[in-house]
Tab-separated table of C-alpha atoms in Angstrom:
chain	number	residue	atom	x	y	z
R	236	UNK	CA	112.443	114.094	128.741
R	237	UNK	CA	112.830	111.474	125.544
R	238	UNK	CA	111.349	111.624	122.325
R	239	UNK	CA	108.920	108.413	121.112
R	240	UNK	CA	106.918	107.463	118.438
R	241	UNK	CA	103.320	106.353	119.140
R	242	UNK	CA	101.717	104.371	116.213
R	243	UNK	CA	98.052	103.362	115.882
R	244	UNK	CA	95.881	101.817	113.171
R	245	UNK	CA	94.199	104.298	110.893
R	246	UNK	CA	91.016	103.706	109.209
R	247	UNK	CA	90.321	106.418	106.430
R	248	UNK	CA	87.214	106.340	104.309
R	249	UNK	CA	87.293	105.202	100.470
R	250	UNK	CA	87.641	108.989	99.446
R	251	UNK	CA	90.251	109.836	101.922
R	252	UNK	CA	92.412	106.928	100.661
R	253	UNK	CA	92.288	108.210	97.214
R	254	UNK	CA	93.494	111.506	98.614
R	255	UNK	CA	96.163	109.690	100.484
R	256	UNK	CA	97.353	107.617	97.251
R	257	UNK	CA	97.690	111.342	95.432
R	258	UNK	CA	100.054	112.532	98.061
R	259	UNK	CA	101.713	109.450	98.675
R	260	UNK	CA	102.429	109.584	94.902
R	261	UNK	CA	103.426	113.308	95.254
R	262	UNK	CA	105.785	112.996	97.723
R	263	UNK	CA	107.419	109.717	96.179
R	264	UNK	CA	107.632	111.877	92.823
R	265	UNK	CA	109.592	114.758	94.482
R	266	UNK	CA	111.755	112.340	96.557
R	267	UNK	CA	112.868	110.729	93.170
R	268	UNK	CA	113.264	113.957	91.158
R	269	UNK	CA	115.738	114.881	94.200
R	270	UNK	CA	117.614	111.861	93.774
R	271	UNK	CA	117.521	112.003	90.198
R	272	UNK	CA	118.972	115.548	90.242
R	273	UNK	CA	121.610	115.061	92.767
R	274	UNK	CA	122.688	111.995	90.752
R	275	UNK	CA	123.145	114.217	87.585
R	276	UNK	CA	124.900	116.903	89.539
R	277	UNK	CA	127.250	113.976	90.786
R	278	UNK	CA	127.864	112.669	87.710
R	279	UNK	CA	128.893	116.088	86.130
R	280	UNK	CA	130.987	116.963	88.872
R	281	UNK	CA	128.826	119.818	90.048
R	282	UNK	CA	127.453	118.657	93.054
R	283	UNK	CA	129.822	120.501	95.188
R	284	UNK	CA	128.809	123.950	93.655
R	285	UNK	CA	125.035	123.269	93.880
R	286	UNK	CA	123.744	123.361	97.603
R	287	UNK	CA	121.011	121.049	98.605
R	288	UNK	CA	118.390	124.143	98.780
R	289	UNK	CA	118.787	124.902	95.367
R	290	UNK	CA	117.742	121.472	94.531
R	291	UNK	CA	114.819	121.618	96.969
R	292	UNK	CA	113.635	124.393	95.249
R	293	UNK	CA	114.159	123.093	91.766
R	294	UNK	CA	112.038	119.728	92.574
R	295	UNK	CA	109.139	121.448	94.453
R	296	UNK	CA	108.623	125.206	93.969
R	297	UNK	CA	110.145	125.167	90.202
R	298	UNK	CA	108.391	122.059	89.430
R	299	UNK	CA	105.093	123.431	90.279
R	300	UNK	CA	105.203	126.213	87.424
R	301	UNK	CA	105.909	123.466	84.866
R	302	UNK	CA	103.156	121.760	82.923
R	303	UNK	CA	104.412	118.267	83.864
R	304	UNK	CA	104.234	118.884	87.738
R	305	UNK	CA	101.183	121.023	88.245
R	306	UNK	CA	99.621	118.621	89.893
R	307	UNK	CA	102.222	119.082	92.767
R	308	UNK	CA	100.048	122.084	94.004
R	309	UNK	CA	96.938	119.541	94.806
R	310	UNK	CA	98.629	118.454	97.739
R	311	UNK	CA	99.959	119.628	100.867
R	312	UNK	CA	103.292	121.673	100.370
R	313	UNK	CA	104.618	120.670	103.970
R	314	UNK	CA	104.320	116.769	102.786
R	315	UNK	CA	106.376	117.830	99.776
R	316	UNK	CA	109.185	119.622	101.719
R	317	UNK	CA	109.412	116.771	104.233
R	318	UNK	CA	109.847	114.367	101.490
R	319	UNK	CA	112.653	116.502	100.129
R	320	UNK	CA	114.383	116.825	103.565
R	321	UNK	CA	114.122	112.929	103.970
R	322	UNK	CA	116.008	112.444	100.614
R	323	UNK	CA	118.477	115.361	101.753
R	324	UNK	CA	119.384	113.208	104.964
R	325	UNK	CA	119.579	110.298	103.297
R	326	UNK	CA	122.466	111.816	101.332
R	327	UNK	CA	124.035	113.435	104.333
R	328	UNK	CA	123.922	109.786	105.982
R	329	UNK	CA	125.567	108.500	102.672
R	330	UNK	CA	128.512	110.993	102.968
R	331	UNK	CA	129.191	110.838	106.584
R	332	UNK	CA	129.449	106.945	105.940
R	333	UNK	CA	132.075	107.454	103.169
R	334	UNK	CA	134.077	109.914	105.384
R	335	UNK	CA	133.907	108.095	108.468
R	336	UNK	CA	131.713	110.273	110.878
R	337	UNK	CA	129.024	107.730	110.680
R	338	UNK	CA	130.210	104.272	111.929
R	339	UNK	CA	127.515	102.277	110.497
R	340	UNK	CA	128.074	101.679	106.553
R	341	UNK	CA	125.182	103.085	104.857
R	342	UNK	CA	124.626	102.722	100.923
R	343	UNK	CA	123.929	105.444	98.289
R	344	UNK	CA	119.930	106.709	98.271
R	345	UNK	CA	117.788	104.621	95.764
R	346	UNK	CA	114.552	105.629	94.315
R	347	UNK	CA	111.325	104.735	96.034
R	348	UNK	CA	108.693	102.363	94.454
R	349	UNK	CA	104.691	102.367	94.404
R	350	UNK	CA	104.997	98.829	95.372
R	351	UNK	CA	106.366	99.641	98.530
R	352	UNK	CA	105.456	100.752	101.827
R	353	UNK	CA	104.413	104.779	101.331
R	354	UNK	CA	104.376	107.313	103.758
R	355	UNK	CA	104.331	111.161	104.288
R	356	UNK	CA	105.122	113.161	107.181
R	357	UNK	CA	103.430	116.495	108.433
R	358	UNK	CA	104.728	118.931	111.013
R	359	UNK	CA	103.033	121.323	113.157
R	360	UNK	CA	100.871	123.485	111.102
R	361	UNK	CA	99.818	120.569	108.642
R	362	UNK	CA	97.555	118.455	111.165
R	363	UNK	CA	95.761	118.639	114.619
R	364	UNK	CA	94.586	115.887	116.788
R	365	UNK	CA	91.486	115.076	118.727
R	366	UNK	CA	91.156	112.473	121.002
R	367	UNK	CA	87.979	111.351	122.514
R	368	UNK	CA	86.970	109.195	125.591
R	369	UNK	CA	85.815	105.834	123.849
R	370	UNK	CA	89.106	104.787	122.269
R	371	UNK	CA	88.695	106.675	119.058
R	372	UNK	CA	90.788	109.407	118.030
R	373	UNK	CA	90.658	112.007	114.850
R	374	UNK	CA	93.691	113.391	113.129
R	375	UNK	CA	93.101	116.358	110.500
R	376	UNK	CA	95.644	116.123	107.713
R	377	UNK	CA	96.016	119.381	105.510
R	378	UNK	CA	94.189	118.960	102.338
R	379	UNK	CA	92.574	115.306	103.178
R	380	UNK	CA	90.573	116.187	106.308
R	381	UNK	CA	89.738	114.317	109.529
R	382	UNK	CA	90.723	110.561	109.644
R	383	UNK	CA	89.724	107.857	112.437
R	384	UNK	CA	92.133	105.963	114.096
R	385	UNK	CA	91.947	103.399	117.212
R	386	UNK	CA	93.222	105.325	120.098
R	387	UNK	CA	94.587	102.334	121.867
R	388	UNK	CA	96.276	104.617	124.397
R	389	UNK	CA	96.256	108.211	125.099
R	390	UNK	CA	99.235	110.748	123.946
R	391	UNK	CA	101.140	111.751	126.760
R	392	UNK	CA	101.662	115.047	125.067
R	393	UNK	CA	101.057	116.959	121.900
R	394	UNK	CA	102.524	115.740	119.175
R	395	UNK	CA	105.292	117.639	117.424
R	396	UNK	CA	104.980	115.627	114.162
R	397	UNK	CA	102.968	113.082	112.433
R	398	UNK	CA	103.643	110.113	110.018
R	399	UNK	CA	101.167	108.850	108.009
R	400	UNK	CA	102.058	105.224	106.389
R	401	UNK	CA	100.652	102.907	103.905
R	402	UNK	CA	101.432	99.445	104.174
R	403	UNK	CA	101.678	96.928	101.249
R	404	UNK	CA	98.965	94.782	102.901
R	405	UNK	CA	96.521	97.456	102.537
R	406	UNK	CA	96.166	98.793	106.025
R	407	UNK	CA	97.063	102.302	107.405
R	408	UNK	CA	98.925	103.564	110.393
R	409	UNK	CA	99.586	106.983	111.908
R	410	UNK	CA	102.480	107.676	114.074
R	411	UNK	CA	103.099	110.606	116.456
R	412	UNK	CA	106.269	111.780	117.764
R	413	UNK	CA	105.777	112.788	121.166
R	414	UNK	CA	107.630	113.973	124.387
R	415	UNK	CA	107.745	111.678	127.316
R	416	UNK	CA	108.849	111.309	130.763
R	417	UNK	CA	110.715	107.844	131.810
R	418	UNK	CA	108.641	105.716	134.232
R	419	UNK	CA	111.836	104.283	136.473
R	420	UNK	CA	111.028	101.147	138.169
R	421	UNK	CA	111.576	99.918	141.701
R	422	UNK	CA	115.556	99.382	142.178
R	423	UNK	CA	116.479	95.234	142.462
R	424	UNK	CA	119.655	93.531	143.411
R	425	UNK	CA	119.242	91.156	140.315
R	426	UNK	CA	121.850	91.075	137.192
R	427	UNK	CA	120.961	88.726	134.437
R	428	UNK	CA	123.259	87.745	131.336
R	429	UNK	CA	121.742	87.304	127.765
R	430	UNK	CA	123.118	84.715	125.447
R	431	UNK	CA	121.134	84.762	121.917
R	432	UNK	CA	121.027	81.724	119.690
R	433	UNK	CA	119.119	80.084	116.895
R	434	UNK	CA	118.332	76.779	118.873
R	435	UNK	CA	116.804	78.646	121.688
R	436	UNK	CA	116.375	82.329	121.120
R	437	UNK	CA	117.850	83.150	124.472
R	438	UNK	CA	119.677	81.591	127.604
R	439	UNK	CA	118.887	83.840	130.409
R	440	UNK	CA	120.826	83.525	133.742
R	441	UNK	CA	120.205	85.507	136.800
R	442	UNK	CA	122.406	86.499	139.618
R	443	UNK	CA	120.127	84.902	142.204
R	444	UNK	CA	120.514	81.591	140.801
R	445	UNK	CA	117.418	81.339	138.424
R	446	UNK	CA	117.761	80.729	134.650
R	447	UNK	CA	115.384	79.920	131.862
R	448	UNK	CA	115.475	79.155	128.034
R	449	UNK	CA	113.497	80.892	125.618
R	450	UNK	CA	112.240	79.243	122.797
R	451	UNK	CA	112.932	80.687	119.225
R	452	UNK	CA	109.471	80.855	117.711
R	453	UNK	CA	111.116	80.952	114.081
R	454	UNK	CA	107.900	83.131	112.943
R	455	UNK	CA	109.151	82.921	109.037
R	456	UNK	CA	109.780	79.338	108.833
R	457	UNK	CA	106.207	78.725	110.592
R	458	UNK	CA	104.910	80.498	107.775
R	459	UNK	CA	107.256	79.749	104.778
R	460	UNK	CA	105.014	76.976	103.257
R	461	UNK	CA	101.915	79.273	103.425
R	462	UNK	CA	104.470	82.122	101.933
R	463	UNK	CA	105.493	79.652	99.240
R	464	UNK	CA	101.983	78.956	97.744
R	465	UNK	CA	100.938	82.398	97.944
R	466	UNK	CA	103.956	83.669	96.254
R	467	UNK	CA	103.620	81.002	93.172
R	468	UNK	CA	99.923	81.601	92.996
R	469	UNK	CA	100.979	85.158	92.621
R	470	UNK	CA	103.422	84.715	89.898
R	471	UNK	CA	100.665	82.860	87.645
R	472	UNK	CA	98.417	85.944	87.701
R	473	UNK	CA	98.207	88.486	84.697
R	474	UNK	CA	99.782	91.712	85.248
R	475	UNK	CA	97.439	94.391	86.056
R	476	UNK	CA	94.702	92.185	86.509
R	477	UNK	CA	92.334	92.497	89.700
R	478	UNK	CA	93.217	88.731	90.499
R	479	UNK	CA	97.070	89.845	90.708
R	480	UNK	CA	96.046	92.147	92.753
R	481	UNK	CA	94.171	90.242	95.316
R	482	UNK	CA	97.213	87.407	95.446
R	483	UNK	CA	99.598	90.506	95.860
R	484	UNK	CA	97.686	91.233	98.648
R	485	UNK	CA	97.635	87.811	100.043
R	486	UNK	CA	101.468	87.718	100.136
R	487	UNK	CA	101.739	91.011	101.830
R	488	UNK	CA	99.238	90.103	104.635
R	489	UNK	CA	101.727	86.833	105.181
R	490	UNK	CA	104.894	89.344	105.307
R	491	UNK	CA	102.959	91.545	107.694
R	492	UNK	CA	101.993	88.825	109.948
R	493	UNK	CA	105.383	87.482	110.158
R	494	UNK	CA	106.708	90.892	111.178
R	495	UNK	CA	104.335	91.770	113.509
R	496	UNK	CA	104.892	88.286	115.399
R	497	UNK	CA	108.305	88.983	115.380
R	498	UNK	CA	108.302	92.622	116.988
R	499	UNK	CA	105.519	90.971	119.676
R	500	UNK	CA	107.832	88.422	120.678
R	501	UNK	CA	110.461	91.036	120.965
R	502	UNK	CA	108.746	93.259	123.190
R	503	UNK	CA	107.332	90.928	125.341
R	504	UNK	CA	110.311	89.067	126.207
R	505	UNK	CA	112.322	92.484	126.615
R	506	UNK	CA	109.375	93.617	128.934
R	507	UNK	CA	109.901	90.452	131.061
R	508	UNK	CA	113.556	91.018	131.281
R	509	UNK	CA	113.615	94.758	132.207
R	510	UNK	CA	110.860	94.440	134.881
R	511	UNK	CA	112.891	92.042	136.862
R	512	UNK	CA	116.573	93.001	136.773
R	513	UNK	CA	118.839	95.758	137.407
R	514	UNK	CA	121.671	95.263	135.382
R	515	UNK	CA	121.138	93.596	131.820
R	516	UNK	CA	124.386	92.032	130.308
R	517	UNK	CA	124.094	91.227	126.316
R	518	UNK	CA	126.720	90.294	123.930
R	519	UNK	CA	126.924	92.363	120.859
R	520	UNK	CA	126.306	90.476	117.657
R	521	UNK	CA	127.730	91.079	114.198
R	522	UNK	CA	124.383	90.298	112.621
R	523	UNK	CA	125.298	91.520	108.947
R	524	UNK	CA	128.357	89.204	108.950
R	525	UNK	CA	126.104	86.432	110.077
R	526	UNK	CA	123.750	87.063	107.587
R	527	UNK	CA	126.175	86.359	104.808
R	528	UNK	CA	126.749	82.612	106.248
R	529	UNK	CA	124.428	79.845	105.304
R	530	UNK	CA	122.563	80.452	108.356
R	531	UNK	CA	121.364	83.460	106.959
R	532	UNK	CA	117.580	83.248	106.813
R	533	UNK	CA	117.607	81.637	110.611
R	534	UNK	CA	119.712	84.692	111.759
R	535	UNK	CA	117.089	87.089	109.984
R	536	UNK	CA	114.245	85.065	111.347
R	537	UNK	CA	115.434	85.474	115.006
R	538	UNK	CA	115.402	89.028	115.026
R	539	UNK	CA	118.262	89.697	117.189
R	540	UNK	CA	118.985	93.441	116.312
R	541	UNK	CA	115.213	94.248	116.742
R	542	UNK	CA	115.304	92.562	119.962
R	543	UNK	CA	118.316	94.436	121.403
R	544	UNK	CA	117.170	97.828	120.085
R	545	UNK	CA	113.647	97.144	121.963
R	546	UNK	CA	115.475	96.232	125.005
R	547	UNK	CA	117.729	99.196	125.551
R	548	UNK	CA	114.621	101.541	124.915
R	549	UNK	CA	112.786	99.489	127.332
R	550	UNK	CA	115.609	99.487	129.800
R	551	UNK	CA	116.258	103.427	129.547
R	552	UNK	CA	112.682	104.038	129.861
R	553	UNK	CA	112.871	102.119	133.270
R	554	UNK	CA	115.948	103.311	134.719
R	555	UNK	CA	117.636	99.984	133.911
R	556	UNK	CA	121.681	99.271	133.125
R	557	UNK	CA	122.366	97.808	129.749
R	558	UNK	CA	125.805	96.643	129.401
R	559	UNK	CA	127.164	95.668	125.808
R	560	UNK	CA	129.816	92.906	126.108
R	561	UNK	CA	132.051	93.034	122.971
R	562	UNK	CA	131.220	90.407	120.504
R	563	UNK	CA	135.132	89.236	120.743
R	564	UNK	CA	134.604	88.211	124.192
R	565	UNK	CA	134.940	84.000	124.246
R	566	UNK	CA	131.873	83.564	126.363
R	567	UNK	CA	131.692	79.847	124.629
R	568	UNK	CA	135.124	78.756	125.160
R	569	UNK	CA	135.639	79.844	129.082
R	570	UNK	CA	134.632	77.514	131.850
R	571	UNK	CA	132.277	79.878	134.014
R	572	UNK	CA	133.724	77.723	137.072
R	573	UNK	CA	137.413	77.833	136.753
R	574	UNK	CA	138.263	80.268	134.122
R	575	UNK	CA	139.760	77.875	131.595
R	576	UNK	CA	139.819	78.363	128.235
R	577	UNK	CA	139.662	75.423	126.111
R	578	UNK	CA	139.040	76.986	122.633
R	579	UNK	CA	136.423	76.929	119.956
R	580	UNK	CA	133.832	73.898	119.938
R	581	UNK	CA	131.301	73.217	116.960
R	582	UNK	CA	128.014	74.113	117.173
R	583	UNK	CA	126.838	70.568	117.565
R	584	UNK	CA	128.796	70.487	121.016
R	585	UNK	CA	125.791	71.556	123.493
R	586	UNK	CA	127.472	70.528	126.498
R	587	UNK	CA	131.187	69.116	127.704
R	588	UNK	CA	133.090	68.487	130.894
R	589	UNK	CA	135.716	70.754	132.067
R	590	UNK	CA	138.848	69.437	133.655
R	591	UNK	CA	137.887	71.029	136.824
R	592	UNK	CA	134.782	68.419	137.227
R	593	UNK	CA	131.941	70.866	136.095
R	594	UNK	CA	129.416	69.639	133.428
R	595	UNK	CA	128.405	72.825	131.641
R	596	UNK	CA	125.630	73.540	129.183
R	597	UNK	CA	126.761	75.616	126.401
R	598	UNK	CA	124.293	78.183	126.352
R	599	UNK	CA	123.797	78.603	130.339
R	600	UNK	CA	127.646	78.765	130.588
R	601	UNK	CA	127.980	81.590	127.792
R	602	UNK	CA	125.273	83.304	129.591
R	603	UNK	CA	127.098	83.343	132.944
R	604	UNK	CA	130.266	84.383	131.470
R	605	UNK	CA	128.301	87.305	129.686
R	606	UNK	CA	126.698	88.355	133.018
R	607	UNK	CA	129.998	88.243	135.020
R	608	UNK	CA	131.759	90.172	132.096
R	609	UNK	CA	129.204	92.954	131.983
R	610	UNK	CA	129.437	93.303	135.906
R	611	UNK	CA	133.246	93.697	135.737
R	612	UNK	CA	132.772	96.239	132.863
R	613	UNK	CA	129.948	98.168	134.807
R	614	UNK	CA	132.291	98.217	137.983
R	615	UNK	CA	135.463	99.049	136.416
R	616	UNK	CA	133.715	101.541	133.810
R	617	UNK	CA	134.776	99.842	130.729
R	618	UNK	CA	131.616	100.307	128.998
R	619	UNK	CA	130.312	103.448	130.737
R	620	UNK	CA	128.759	104.559	127.105
R	621	UNK	CA	126.515	101.802	127.090
R	622	UNK	CA	124.989	102.458	130.741
R	623	UNK	CA	122.526	105.029	131.764
R	624	UNK	CA	123.094	106.582	135.174
R	625	UNK	CA	119.852	105.451	136.972
R	626	UNK	CA	121.489	102.348	138.286
R	627	UNK	CA	121.896	103.448	141.830
R	628	UNK	CA	124.254	102.273	144.600
R	629	UNK	CA	123.756	98.422	143.937
R	630	UNK	CA	126.316	97.703	140.998
R	631	UNK	CA	129.166	96.617	143.764
R	632	UNK	CA	126.807	94.761	145.665
R	633	UNK	CA	125.809	92.910	142.350
R	634	UNK	CA	129.221	92.280	141.385
R	635	UNK	CA	129.876	90.853	144.770
R	636	UNK	CA	126.760	88.639	144.588
R	637	UNK	CA	127.703	87.292	141.032
R	638	UNK	CA	131.291	86.048	142.099
R	639	UNK	CA	130.181	84.173	145.552
R	640	UNK	CA	132.334	81.006	144.657
R	641	UNK	CA	132.212	77.826	141.957
R	642	UNK	CA	129.151	76.406	143.618
R	643	UNK	CA	126.926	79.338	142.458
R	644	UNK	CA	128.168	79.502	139.028
R	645	UNK	CA	128.231	75.775	138.630
R	646	UNK	CA	124.366	75.765	139.782
R	647	UNK	CA	123.937	78.228	136.576
R	648	UNK	CA	125.606	76.969	134.350
R	649	UNK	CA	125.596	73.247	134.713
R	650	UNK	CA	123.937	70.881	132.234
R	651	UNK	CA	120.306	69.617	133.556
R	652	UNK	CA	118.979	65.898	133.239
R	653	UNK	CA	115.318	66.890	132.173
R	654	UNK	CA	116.636	68.810	129.267
R	655	UNK	CA	115.963	66.986	125.919
R	656	UNK	CA	118.006	66.362	123.174
R	657	UNK	CA	121.348	65.676	124.854
R	658	UNK	CA	122.841	64.108	127.651
R	659	UNK	CA	122.504	65.982	130.774
R	660	UNK	CA	123.396	65.953	134.377
R	661	UNK	CA	122.033	67.499	137.423
R	662	UNK	CA	122.381	71.017	138.200
R	663	UNK	CA	125.424	70.764	140.512
R	664	UNK	CA	126.788	67.109	139.557
R	665	UNK	CA	130.344	66.872	139.352
R	666	UNK	CA	132.366	64.679	137.307
R	667	UNK	CA	135.047	62.605	139.503
């Protein structure tokens, strides 16, 4: 059993949109009040003496009794309590990051803004779901009523919580947390190595000799000119006017289109790779460091982190094995045929000839090295924590298949003459 989110597009009526705006605002105020109070206690040196529970009572229960916050009683108390828990969790994540309990660095909690995405969460008792047979569902929210949403796929089990999201582009989503059972795919003896890049989104090399380069769609770059014009138009509008709101929605819709297109591409590519391969080796990337270079816009546009996350989720659900190759592995410096390491190469070098006689494509060669290293780590158990246990007994066979000799590796990593842009050779051409 695993926990997943099932998200749907929601269509509230005009009155329900006003009710949602009210509860969004109340949840945001409670969240900000909690953060402001904890910040005050921290500056005064009293944060260790006042537990989070006392602050939660102060900003919700006691605040309702004051003239300034009496309107908090007009919305569901569950939404307010969940908002406070989210603020508390943000503080705990920050403290764990400072103490080293959390590996990923997390910044201090910040105030929520009205101009950004709004959301509320309700647990059992604050909502109920009704599914129909004609692709329409209804969710009854406390103090709001029954709201219609598009039932694009049935819920696999009774949801434990629901999150209602109001996007900046004016659309609404409803997201349910449900328990699901994995659907393992039939086992296969195929392994694959993935080398992510910017020129091409990914170079994919499989142990059976097939290989492909997946084009980088560059979703932001394609829409950048349109977005620039929309943002310039927005900057000319008078603040608070109806025309400015229309211009803001145009900008938000372009951003939404970019984000949805990027997510759709990540899901489709991950689905294709998971369906066909039993062992998937991918290199871990320092995206945060690369995002501080001159290539930052292209790095963010590629969406590597999102793709790797989706790939891992789909692989776990399908019973596939994912091996994370360390980022310090020199995949682009080693000849996949003879194993000779000849140092770093500038990005402009897309192919080179090794002294062993092999003419290698940079991306395919890196993908082969990543695949071989992933199989080695899997067989030796070097990265057992990154692998799920559903691989069966095919790992040693896969490891042997990927090491059948230099002819196979050259066929996988060699430069191809039909590829445009640089000098290419046939798949198995050898330089004398």
